[in-house]
Amino acid sequence: MQRTDGRTRWPELVGFVVAFVAVHAVLWYLTAVSANLPLGDVTITYRRWIETGHTSGFWVGIDEDWVYPILAIVPMAAAALGGVASIGTGWLVLMVVLDAVACGFLWRFRALGVRVVWWWLAFLLALGPIGLGRIDTVATVLALVGVAFVATRPAVASALFTAGAWTKVWPAALVGVLLLLRRGHRRGVLAGALVVTALIVLVDVLYGGAAHLFSFVGQQTGRALQIEAPLATPFMWAAAAGVPGAAVYYDREILTFEVSGAGTHAAAAVSTPLMAVVVVAGVSLALWAVRHGARRTEAAPLLALLLVAALVATNKVGSPQYVGWFAVPIVWGLVAGRPSARRFLPVAVAALPMAVLTQVVYPGFYDQVLTVQPWVLVVLTLRNALEVALLVWSIVAVVRLGLAARRRPGAQADPAVPPLAEPGRMDA
């Protein structure tokens, strides 16, 4: 790829800024006018947590167990700096700023001649207001910025992934990918993760939160099947068909809608072991592939996608914002050189309708999901099928990567970890 001169770069930059503002204006507008409260977690739940902290000095995660890792309280508190009553506006401003920061770091990266930030902008628009309305946005932005440093500063990437994990657990999987496949830089990767963790733990302990530091780990264990989870799909159809005992109900303790019926408890119980099996199998396949000569730079984003897809597709919690997690491994795959970009192109394309279907389900017609209307269950089923399809695709892609490496003349284990690509030449 040839570098463009300043005269050709500026029009694209201006065009992107205009598109960025337009997309985020649409998303902001949708948070205000869409039914089913797409910003409800912020204006109701986050607000209550912060308000309680301000008025009584009793903070979630510090003075009591909490569903999120402790760093999640920081953006929530930051959004309320202009007043708890305006936390919704403060939150949206903060999310737009964070998205802009991520675009700034990713701007120089191209995939097959196109800047990857264009794909991410399209993905955000497809996903809708949920792309701004949850704490997951913060973790995703931290992870996306981390991807920009994977090639040149793996310790920084690890630190950012770790910060994301202390906000919403799932980016911890990305740290694992670096530790497994960034050979030659494992000390830096480990140091980045440990330094960030140590700082967070130290601050939390100084504020008196040591007893609740890891409370988020056990908060999900007692949950039943959330209605949007792929594992819940057959039971939602059973509820729609009027099968005795199959129904949607609201869990007032966890504040989410779940599905009941014969087999739901078993499905919820098998969720975590199934996830563990898929994760272990995926890691084993990736290590097998690189041992047989697959390039680690190509295996890493595939493993990242496999792990994220496993965390989503086998999860008993199917919150719509989870779909936003897919952006990170997809961007990673797109910037990891031309062969990887070609491999990830169909995934990047498939993620867009998956995001659109998610927006239709929530916030679009969530009220009809709750009343198990068949047409919207078709939409939900298609979305869930795409999540499972991405998991299957990633497993097959890792296997094919290993088999292709074995067939190469003189194939041997990748002796070193080359940079992903030269900055600004990601499609080379």
XYZ file of C-alpha atoms in Angstrom:
428
model
C 0.000 0.000 0.000
C 1.277 3.439 -0.836
C 1.023 6.266 1.609
C -1.292 9.073 0.619
C -0.141 12.649 0.745
C -1.669 15.338 2.933
C -3.961 16.625 0.180
C -5.698 13.253 -0.125
C -5.691 12.485 3.598
C -7.420 15.669 4.752
C -10.654 15.182 2.765
C -10.960 11.651 4.134
C -10.310 12.866 7.676
C -12.904 15.620 7.365
C -15.351 13.137 5.860
C -14.775 10.723 8.693
C -15.260 13.420 11.325
C -18.550 14.383 9.709
C -19.613 10.720 9.577
C -18.526 10.170 13.200
C -20.571 13.138 14.395
C -23.581 12.075 12.308
C -23.512 8.466 13.542
C -23.171 9.479 17.167
C -25.887 12.093 16.774
C -28.190 9.353 15.481
C -27.250 7.041 18.347
C -27.752 9.845 20.877
C -31.156 10.627 19.371
C -32.163 6.967 19.473
C -31.347 6.758 23.189
C -33.909 9.522 23.735
C -36.744 8.365 21.460
C -36.485 4.565 21.366
C -38.903 2.530 23.403
C -37.721 0.127 26.115
C -35.273 2.552 27.774
C -31.969 1.904 25.964
C -30.280 4.267 28.450
C -32.183 2.843 31.407
C -29.183 1.164 33.024
C -27.454 4.545 33.167
C -30.338 6.762 34.225
C -31.809 4.284 36.702
C -29.285 1.725 37.934
C -25.960 3.581 37.543
C -27.603 6.741 38.866
C -28.878 4.962 41.960
C -25.439 3.539 42.710
C -23.712 6.899 42.356
C -26.447 8.788 44.192
C -26.213 6.394 47.120
C -22.461 6.858 47.186
C -22.732 10.644 47.216
C -25.511 10.921 49.769
C -24.622 8.183 52.241
C -20.998 7.385 51.473
C -21.973 3.772 50.786
C -20.350 2.632 47.535
C -21.029 -0.531 45.583
C -17.908 -2.616 45.137
C -16.319 -1.006 48.183
C -18.915 -1.280 50.941
C -20.900 -4.175 49.479
C -20.628 -6.876 46.840
C -21.084 -5.719 43.263
C -21.830 -7.302 39.900
C -19.001 -5.407 38.143
C -15.235 -5.192 38.726
C -14.365 -2.122 40.753
C -12.952 0.024 37.929
C -16.454 0.218 36.417
C -17.414 2.726 39.107
C -14.990 5.305 37.672
C -16.810 6.093 34.385
C -20.143 5.975 36.205
C -18.924 8.553 38.717
C -17.302 10.611 35.953
C -20.613 10.783 34.076
C -22.202 12.316 37.174
C -19.631 15.095 37.613
C -22.144 17.590 36.250
C -24.718 16.369 38.737
C -26.351 13.019 39.362
C -29.570 14.274 37.792
C -27.786 14.755 34.465
C -25.893 11.461 34.505
C -27.542 10.383 31.231
C -26.149 13.356 29.340
C -22.796 13.049 31.068
C -22.627 9.380 30.163
C -23.344 9.974 26.475
C -20.759 12.754 26.299
C -18.183 10.465 27.920
C -18.954 7.590 25.539
C -18.688 9.824 22.465
C -15.329 11.129 23.698
C -14.075 7.592 24.322
C -15.201 6.478 20.857
C -13.354 9.445 19.368
C -10.195 8.498 21.283
C -10.412 4.940 19.964
C -10.817 6.241 16.409
C -7.772 8.439 16.895
C -5.608 5.472 17.827
C -6.984 3.243 15.073
C -7.032 5.869 12.312
C -3.676 4.893 10.808
C -4.592 1.224 10.365
C -5.938 -0.065 7.066
C -7.354 -3.400 5.975
C -7.283 -4.159 2.243
C -6.861 -0.463 1.538
C -9.701 0.778 3.766
C -9.296 2.334 7.189
C -10.724 -0.023 9.786
C -12.400 2.818 11.687
C -14.956 3.030 8.875
C -16.033 -0.524 9.612
C -16.259 0.181 13.341
C -18.380 3.268 12.708
C -20.746 1.200 10.542
C -20.857 -1.478 13.236
C -21.795 1.082 15.900
C -24.613 2.426 13.746
C -25.851 -1.117 13.114
C -25.749 -1.967 16.818
C -27.724 1.116 17.744
C -28.067 2.959 21.066
C -26.945 -0.040 23.113
C -23.492 0.714 21.670
C -23.393 3.772 23.953
C -25.747 2.869 26.765
C -23.815 0.344 28.842
C -20.544 0.018 30.756
C -19.429 -2.456 28.085
C -18.657 0.516 25.819
C -15.826 1.555 28.142
C -14.265 -1.909 28.186
C -14.597 -2.204 24.412
C -12.889 1.140 23.808
C -10.014 0.227 26.126
C -9.616 -3.070 24.286
C -9.752 -1.422 20.847
C -7.014 1.011 21.830
C -5.077 -1.977 23.152
C -5.277 -3.614 19.727
C -3.478 -0.577 18.284
C -0.468 -1.437 20.507
C -0.376 -5.232 20.105
C 2.359 -5.120 17.459
C 4.601 -2.383 18.790
C 3.945 -2.195 22.550
C 2.485 -5.489 23.796
C 2.989 -4.425 27.419
C 0.806 -1.354 26.795
C -1.763 -3.532 25.003
C -1.801 -5.879 27.986
C -2.244 -2.963 30.395
C -5.202 -1.644 28.402
C -6.788 -5.086 28.096
C -6.360 -5.496 31.860
C -7.976 -2.129 32.552
C -10.844 -3.284 30.358
C -11.084 -6.508 32.352
C -11.321 -4.543 35.604
C -14.242 -2.696 34.013
C -16.081 -5.665 32.450
C -14.424 -9.054 32.798
C -14.325 -10.295 29.188
C -11.130 -8.451 27.982
C -9.168 -10.707 30.335
C -9.404 -13.247 27.508
C -7.349 -10.886 25.331
C -4.580 -10.775 27.929
C -4.598 -14.559 27.793
C -4.184 -14.464 24.013
C -1.116 -12.235 24.360
C 0.411 -14.467 27.017
C -0.122 -17.558 24.879
C 0.834 -16.222 21.469
C 3.042 -13.138 21.916
C 6.184 -15.188 22.472
C 9.272 -13.167 23.275
C 7.188 -10.471 24.956
C 5.510 -12.455 27.698
C 7.388 -10.677 30.470
C 6.177 -7.333 29.177
C 2.634 -8.633 28.742
C 2.628 -10.035 32.251
C 4.189 -6.866 33.662
C 1.572 -4.660 32.012
C -1.246 -6.762 33.448
C 0.291 -6.965 36.917
C 1.079 -3.247 37.189
C -2.458 -2.201 36.307
C -3.937 -4.835 38.602
C -1.655 -3.827 41.462
C -2.609 -0.158 41.134
C -6.320 -0.943 41.072
C -6.053 -3.308 44.045
C -3.963 -0.798 46.008
C -6.459 2.035 45.505
C -9.375 -0.262 46.317
C -7.725 -1.494 49.511
C -6.911 2.077 50.580
C -10.589 2.948 50.183
C -11.539 -0.062 52.308
C -12.946 -2.280 49.601
C -10.664 -5.302 49.968
C -13.429 -7.552 51.257
C -15.515 -6.980 48.111
C -12.749 -6.736 45.527
C -13.573 -10.026 43.805
C -17.266 -10.138 44.650
C -18.147 -9.803 40.957
C -16.796 -13.324 40.355
C -19.683 -15.032 42.116
C -22.456 -12.640 41.153
C -23.489 -14.550 38.022
C -23.433 -18.077 39.398
C -27.036 -18.190 40.579
C -28.558 -16.731 37.440
C -31.095 -18.569 35.340
C -31.316 -18.305 31.541
C -31.653 -14.740 30.295
C -34.161 -14.571 27.465
C -31.752 -13.371 24.764
C -29.083 -16.023 25.373
C -28.607 -18.579 22.568
C -29.157 -21.388 25.072
C -32.555 -19.870 25.905
C -33.801 -19.903 22.298
C -35.666 -23.246 22.358
C -37.316 -22.341 25.662
C -38.476 -18.985 24.275
C -40.119 -20.864 21.411
C -41.663 -23.225 23.936
C -43.121 -20.220 25.758
C -44.476 -18.874 22.466
C -46.088 -22.252 21.778
C -47.784 -22.222 25.174
C -45.888 -25.189 26.613
C -46.895 -25.513 30.292
C -44.303 -23.965 32.613
C -42.442 -22.131 29.856
C -42.680 -18.384 30.431
C -40.743 -15.130 30.650
C -40.390 -13.650 34.135
C -38.526 -10.767 35.778
C -35.818 -11.505 38.333
C -36.067 -8.577 40.754
C -32.796 -9.434 42.485
C -30.652 -9.474 39.345
C -32.874 -7.003 37.448
C -33.217 -8.976 34.249
C -35.735 -11.008 32.300
C -35.278 -14.775 32.334
C -37.130 -17.780 30.957
C -38.577 -20.659 32.948
C -39.656 -24.124 31.915
C -38.597 -27.740 31.884
C -34.892 -27.973 31.112
C -33.986 -24.336 31.756
C -32.186 -25.078 35.025
C -30.160 -27.810 33.347
C -29.292 -25.511 30.439
C -28.181 -22.782 32.846
C -26.130 -25.283 34.841
C -24.350 -26.625 31.766
C -23.554 -23.135 30.455
C -20.363 -22.530 32.430
C -18.872 -26.034 31.938
C -19.683 -25.796 28.220
C -17.959 -22.433 28.025
C -14.894 -23.855 29.786
C -14.713 -26.806 27.398
C -14.939 -24.576 24.325
C -12.304 -22.175 25.684
C -9.868 -24.977 26.550
C -10.437 -26.614 23.171
C -9.901 -23.300 21.370
C -6.672 -22.558 23.209
C -5.422 -26.085 22.522
C -6.195 -25.767 18.819
C -4.412 -22.401 18.583
C -1.310 -23.757 20.303
C -1.404 -26.818 18.029
C -1.596 -24.532 14.983
C 1.407 -22.404 15.938
C 3.404 -25.492 16.873
C 2.938 -26.687 13.328
C 4.130 -23.438 11.818
C 1.099 -21.139 11.759
C 2.011 -17.500 12.140
C 1.267 -16.287 15.622
C 0.207 -12.906 14.273
C -2.564 -14.639 12.337
C -3.475 -17.111 15.080
C -3.832 -14.429 17.776
C -6.911 -12.593 16.416
C -8.516 -15.925 15.511
C -8.089 -17.129 19.078
C -9.388 -13.770 20.355
C -12.495 -14.157 18.192
C -12.950 -17.765 19.299
C -12.768 -16.799 22.979
C -15.126 -13.832 22.627
C -17.578 -15.920 20.598
C -17.420 -18.645 23.250
C -18.098 -16.125 26.017
C -21.167 -14.907 24.126
C -22.591 -18.018 22.458
C -22.362 -20.328 25.478
C -23.332 -17.704 28.062
C -26.549 -18.003 30.048
C -26.625 -14.203 30.044
C -27.425 -12.876 26.580
C -27.410 -9.117 27.090
C -27.552 -7.225 23.762
C -24.429 -5.190 24.517
C -22.379 -8.392 24.407
C -22.533 -8.221 20.608
C -20.342 -5.113 20.825
C -17.506 -7.273 22.149
C -17.067 -8.806 18.697
C -15.701 -5.494 17.395
C -12.374 -6.023 19.169
C -11.244 -9.373 17.687
C -12.651 -8.366 14.292
C -10.620 -5.147 14.242
C -7.606 -7.122 15.477
C -8.016 -9.569 12.609
C -8.469 -6.804 10.040
C -5.249 -5.014 11.030
C -3.055 -8.112 11.340
C -1.836 -8.053 7.742
C -3.372 -8.813 4.346
C -3.869 -12.602 4.783
C -5.594 -12.049 8.122
C -7.694 -9.189 6.723
C -8.881 -11.384 3.861
C -9.733 -14.125 6.319
C -11.678 -11.769 8.589
C -13.534 -9.943 5.818
C -16.572 -12.303 5.844
C -16.679 -12.084 9.629
C -16.670 -8.296 9.492
C -19.512 -8.429 6.969
C -21.529 -10.972 8.995
C -21.165 -8.908 12.159
C -23.146 -6.034 10.636
C -26.473 -7.875 10.186
C -25.882 -9.522 13.562
C -25.687 -6.040 15.077
C -28.776 -4.865 13.179
C -30.764 -7.875 14.393
C -29.623 -7.091 17.923
C -30.905 -3.536 17.603
C -34.261 -4.844 16.355
C -34.487 -7.076 19.433
C -33.290 -4.352 21.811
C -34.310 -1.654 22.113
C -36.483 -1.869 19.006
C -39.091 -4.469 19.910
C -38.024 -5.753 23.296
C -41.565 -5.444 24.614
C -42.625 -7.972 21.993
C -39.740 -10.263 22.947
C -41.137 -10.234 26.496
C -44.523 -11.319 25.184
C -42.820 -13.959 22.980
C -44.228 -12.728 19.675
C -43.196 -15.263 17.005
C -41.936 -12.750 14.432
C -39.453 -11.163 16.828
C -38.399 -14.600 18.074
C -37.408 -15.331 14.469
C -35.210 -12.221 14.578
C -33.726 -13.268 17.916
C -33.117 -16.800 16.657
C -31.302 -15.524 13.566
C -29.138 -13.244 15.710
C -28.278 -16.104 18.059
C -27.537 -18.371 15.099
C -25.035 -15.809 13.815
C -23.317 -15.721 17.215
C -22.969 -19.497 17.169
C -21.881 -19.394 13.515
C -19.030 -17.006 14.372
C -17.899 -19.413 17.078
C -17.958 -22.358 14.662
C -16.219 -20.293 11.969
C -13.404 -19.307 14.340
C -12.817 -22.936 15.366
C -12.714 -24.070 11.738
C -10.427 -21.162 10.817
C -7.920 -22.067 13.535
C -7.888 -25.692 12.369
C -7.447 -24.657 8.741
C -4.623 -22.317 9.727
C -2.806 -25.184 11.406
C -3.420 -27.618 8.548
C -2.235 -25.071 5.978
C 0.937 -24.506 7.997
C 1.622 -28.256 8.121
C 1.317 -28.513 4.342
C 3.841 -25.764 3.703
C 7.275 -27.065 2.616
C 9.651 -27.013 5.540
C 6.890 -25.984 7.943
C 8.060 -25.517 11.513
C 6.974 -23.686 14.613
C 7.004 -19.932 14.210
C 10.448 -19.013 15.591
C 9.626 -15.445 16.477
C 6.789 -13.029 16.739
C 7.095 -10.431 13.971
C 5.225 -7.154 14.194
C 1.647 -7.277 12.946
C 2.519 -4.793 10.236
C 4.125 -1.434 9.812
C 1.897 1.323 11.215
C -0.032 2.868 8.386
C 0.575 -0.157 6.156
C -1.726 -2.709 7.690
C -2.832 -4.047 4.314
C 0.678 -4.664 3.078
